[in-house]
């Protein structure tokens, strides 16, 4: 059910009208996309996503491109061409103010040492997590996605009270610690800023069980297009919801098919509009492709949302059952040891799709996982046992379920050490 349409909050209406006019005047993509829009009514502004910017150059959303900018970052390119985004010092300072609030609310302070394992280079994560530490007065150790052995070396020397990482990297760190018989629960880690990919509840519980008692998992959310995690964060690790940055963004949760807000409790697509009239790279009803539920606020004006539930373009329809990779992950992760990796591939078999999973587990455990899928969601899947440590571990974002519909054949029964077929 689609919720009744509600227009902009009064305090944002004049800002968005100015953002629309400014974006249209400065950026070729918006000049075309918003040609007939005045911005007075949000419902009259069309939405868009990254795919719509094709053909508008390397910096389709940035006024002036890189020349005169403070910093350039880029998307990974895993779902299309890399999108480059340029930010002014004004944008950097704006994100810094938000991160100052995040640090204050989560208890990061000047006696902390943050081990930053997010990527640098064109990736936004590394430099922005450095900014989080700077805003809190904390020391930062800019490790990047280094070998877990390097992080363990720091912790063994008593260096590190906080860590920033993807869930995948945190999992690799725990796996390396267990292999080295190093007890992470005896370290000084007390705070983690975890983001860049979803973490299903079962995985989160397993990772926390191997970290110091009282370790606080703070989930951060943002995009390259928003200059990193400046959109939302989870102030209370025991409550599964994110607080939105409504000072800097007008946030909507829209029906994936039409430009209308979804009802509270329903799953919709997170859509963002910049409130800053000075941004070099404004967003105007930008569909993130991320799926969430509203947990507080009204349908058109949410204030809190669920963690990311999946992506619009990741939906899987297997044997007539619609599932997202996050749901697949929640079932299989809860049945594997924390150090065990898994991956899956969707194959076309005749007119149907088949999901084949590979898991670092025994034949008995794999059979139990097959039964769990059947019992919980009525889905027949094939789970192939793999040797321990035989599947790829990623230092960056992990995409565990891939789709291969090029051939009308089922997946081969064997396992390739390079990952899933």
Short mmCIF file of N, CA and C in Angstrom, two decimals, residues 8 15-27 29-31 33-35 37-50 52-53 60-61 225-226 248-252 254 259 270-277 279-288:
data_model
loop_
_atom_site.label_atom_id
_atom_site.label_comp_id
_atom_site.label_asym_id
_atom_site.label_seq_id
_atom_site.Cartn_x
_atom_site.Cartn_y
_atom_site.Cartn_z
N UNK A 8 6.86 18.80 1.07
CA UNK A 8 8.01 19.14 1.90
C UNK A 8 7.62 19.78 3.22
N UNK A 15 14.52 25.99 0.78
CA UNK A 15 15.86 25.47 0.54
C UNK A 15 15.88 24.60 -0.71
N UNK A 16 14.92 23.70 -0.82
CA UNK A 16 14.91 22.78 -1.96
C UNK A 16 14.64 23.52 -3.25
N UNK A 17 13.79 24.52 -3.20
CA UNK A 17 13.55 25.34 -4.40
C UNK A 17 14.85 25.98 -4.86
N UNK A 18 15.66 26.47 -3.91
CA UNK A 18 16.96 27.07 -4.25
C UNK A 18 17.92 26.01 -4.76
N UNK A 19 17.92 24.83 -4.14
CA UNK A 19 18.79 23.73 -4.59
C UNK A 19 18.45 23.35 -6.03
N UNK A 20 17.18 23.26 -6.35
CA UNK A 20 16.76 22.91 -7.71
C UNK A 20 17.25 23.95 -8.71
N UNK A 21 17.03 25.22 -8.41
CA UNK A 21 17.45 26.28 -9.33
C UNK A 21 18.97 26.29 -9.50
N UNK A 22 19.69 26.14 -8.39
CA UNK A 22 21.15 26.16 -8.44
C UNK A 22 21.69 24.96 -9.22
N UNK A 23 21.16 23.78 -8.95
CA UNK A 23 21.62 22.57 -9.63
C UNK A 23 21.35 22.67 -11.14
N UNK A 24 20.21 23.17 -11.48
CA UNK A 24 19.85 23.29 -12.90
C UNK A 24 20.77 24.30 -13.62
N UNK A 25 21.15 25.34 -12.92
CA UNK A 25 21.99 26.38 -13.53
C UNK A 25 23.45 25.95 -13.65
N UNK A 26 23.92 25.06 -12.77
CA UNK A 26 25.34 24.76 -12.71
C UNK A 26 25.73 23.41 -13.30
N UNK A 27 24.78 22.47 -13.42
CA UNK A 27 25.11 21.09 -13.75
C UNK A 27 24.27 20.64 -14.94
N UNK A 29 23.48 17.76 -16.23
CA UNK A 29 22.50 16.69 -16.02
C UNK A 29 21.21 17.26 -15.45
N UNK A 30 21.33 18.09 -14.42
CA UNK A 30 20.13 18.66 -13.80
C UNK A 30 19.44 19.67 -14.72
N UNK A 31 20.18 20.35 -15.58
CA UNK A 31 19.56 21.27 -16.53
C UNK A 31 18.56 20.54 -17.42
N UNK A 33 17.37 17.21 -16.62
CA UNK A 33 16.47 16.40 -15.79
C UNK A 33 15.42 17.25 -15.08
N UNK A 34 15.76 18.47 -14.71
CA UNK A 34 14.86 19.35 -13.95
C UNK A 34 14.40 20.55 -14.77
N UNK A 35 14.39 20.40 -16.08
CA UNK A 35 14.11 21.53 -16.96
C UNK A 35 12.77 22.20 -16.67
N UNK A 37 10.98 21.97 -13.74
CA UNK A 37 10.67 21.85 -12.30
C UNK A 37 11.01 23.15 -11.59
N UNK A 38 10.10 23.59 -10.68
CA UNK A 38 10.40 24.79 -9.89
C UNK A 38 10.82 24.47 -8.46
N UNK A 39 10.61 23.22 -8.02
CA UNK A 39 11.03 22.81 -6.69
C UNK A 39 10.08 23.21 -5.58
N UNK A 40 8.99 23.88 -5.91
CA UNK A 40 8.05 24.29 -4.87
C UNK A 40 7.28 23.10 -4.30
N UNK A 41 7.09 22.07 -5.10
CA UNK A 41 6.40 20.87 -4.64
C UNK A 41 7.29 19.66 -4.88
N UNK A 42 7.62 18.95 -3.81
CA UNK A 42 8.49 17.79 -3.95
C UNK A 42 7.87 16.74 -4.86
N UNK A 43 6.56 16.61 -4.84
CA UNK A 43 5.90 15.59 -5.65
C UNK A 43 6.02 15.86 -7.14
N UNK A 44 6.37 17.09 -7.52
CA UNK A 44 6.53 17.43 -8.93
C UNK A 44 7.97 17.24 -9.41
N UNK A 45 8.89 16.93 -8.49
CA UNK A 45 10.29 16.75 -8.85
C UNK A 45 10.52 15.27 -9.18
N UNK A 46 11.00 14.94 -10.37
CA UNK A 46 11.23 13.53 -10.71
C UNK A 46 12.42 12.96 -9.97
N UNK A 47 12.37 11.68 -9.67
CA UNK A 47 13.51 10.99 -9.05
C UNK A 47 14.47 10.52 -10.13
N UNK A 48 15.65 10.09 -9.69
CA UNK A 48 16.61 9.49 -10.62
C UNK A 48 17.56 8.61 -9.83
N UNK A 49 18.32 7.77 -10.52
CA UNK A 49 19.39 7.02 -9.89
C UNK A 49 20.64 7.11 -10.75
N UNK A 50 21.70 6.45 -10.32
CA UNK A 50 23.00 6.60 -10.97
C UNK A 50 22.95 6.27 -12.45
N UNK A 52 20.79 7.00 -14.63
CA UNK A 52 20.30 8.11 -15.45
C UNK A 52 21.36 9.13 -15.79
N UNK A 53 22.51 9.08 -15.11
CA UNK A 53 23.55 10.08 -15.33
C UNK A 53 24.52 9.69 -16.45
N UNK A 60 29.06 13.75 -13.39
CA UNK A 60 27.72 14.18 -13.82
C UNK A 60 26.94 14.96 -12.78
N UNK A 61 27.29 14.83 -11.50
CA UNK A 61 26.52 15.49 -10.43
C UNK A 61 27.29 16.62 -9.77
N UNK A 225 28.18 9.33 -2.95
CA UNK A 225 27.49 10.53 -3.42
C UNK A 225 27.13 11.49 -2.29
N UNK A 226 27.14 11.01 -1.03
CA UNK A 226 26.87 11.87 0.12
C UNK A 226 28.15 12.17 0.89
N UNK A 248 20.66 17.90 7.05
CA UNK A 248 21.34 18.03 5.77
C UNK A 248 20.59 17.41 4.60
N UNK A 249 19.60 16.55 4.88
CA UNK A 249 18.89 15.87 3.80
C UNK A 249 17.39 15.85 4.05
N UNK A 250 16.63 16.00 2.98
CA UNK A 250 15.23 15.60 2.98
C UNK A 250 15.23 14.14 2.58
N UNK A 251 14.75 13.28 3.48
CA UNK A 251 14.80 11.84 3.27
C UNK A 251 13.39 11.32 2.97
N UNK A 252 13.27 10.49 1.97
CA UNK A 252 12.01 9.84 1.64
C UNK A 252 12.25 8.33 1.52
N UNK A 254 10.48 5.62 -0.72
CA UNK A 254 9.52 5.61 -1.83
C UNK A 254 9.25 4.20 -2.33
N UNK A 259 7.01 7.26 -7.89
CA UNK A 259 7.51 8.34 -7.04
C UNK A 259 6.49 8.73 -5.98
N UNK A 270 15.19 4.09 -0.21
CA UNK A 270 15.68 5.31 0.41
C UNK A 270 16.06 6.32 -0.68
N UNK A 271 15.51 7.52 -0.56
CA UNK A 271 15.70 8.57 -1.58
C UNK A 271 16.12 9.85 -0.88
N UNK A 272 17.14 10.54 -1.42
CA UNK A 272 17.76 11.67 -0.72
C UNK A 272 17.74 12.94 -1.55
N UNK A 273 17.52 14.06 -0.86
CA UNK A 273 17.64 15.39 -1.46
C UNK A 273 18.47 16.26 -0.53
N UNK A 274 19.50 16.91 -1.09
CA UNK A 274 20.36 17.77 -0.29
C UNK A 274 19.61 19.02 0.14
N UNK A 275 19.82 19.43 1.39
CA UNK A 275 19.24 20.69 1.86
C UNK A 275 20.23 21.85 1.75
N UNK A 276 21.50 21.54 1.57
CA UNK A 276 22.51 22.60 1.47
C UNK A 276 22.41 23.28 0.10
N UNK A 277 22.25 24.57 0.11
CA UNK A 277 22.15 25.33 -1.14
C UNK A 277 23.53 25.64 -1.72
N UNK A 279 26.12 23.20 -1.88
CA UNK A 279 26.85 21.97 -2.20
C UNK A 279 27.32 21.97 -3.65
N UNK A 280 28.57 21.54 -3.85
CA UNK A 280 29.11 21.39 -5.20
C UNK A 280 28.47 20.22 -5.93
N UNK A 281 28.02 19.22 -5.17
CA UNK A 281 27.45 18.00 -5.76
C UNK A 281 26.11 17.70 -5.11
N UNK A 282 25.09 18.50 -5.41
CA UNK A 282 23.79 18.31 -4.76
C UNK A 282 23.07 17.06 -5.28
N UNK A 283 22.23 16.49 -4.44
CA UNK A 283 21.35 15.40 -4.83
C UNK A 283 19.92 15.90 -4.78
N UNK A 284 19.15 15.61 -5.81
CA UNK A 284 17.75 16.05 -5.88
C UNK A 284 16.88 14.84 -6.18
N UNK A 285 16.27 14.30 -5.13
CA UNK A 285 15.46 13.08 -5.18
C UNK A 285 16.25 11.95 -5.82
N UNK A 286 17.37 11.65 -5.21
CA UNK A 286 18.29 10.61 -5.69
C UNK A 286 17.91 9.27 -5.07
N UNK A 287 17.54 8.33 -5.89
CA UNK A 287 17.20 6.98 -5.43
C UNK A 287 18.50 6.20 -5.18
N UNK A 288 18.70 5.79 -3.94
CA UNK A 288 19.95 5.14 -3.55
C UNK A 288 20.00 3.67 -3.96
#
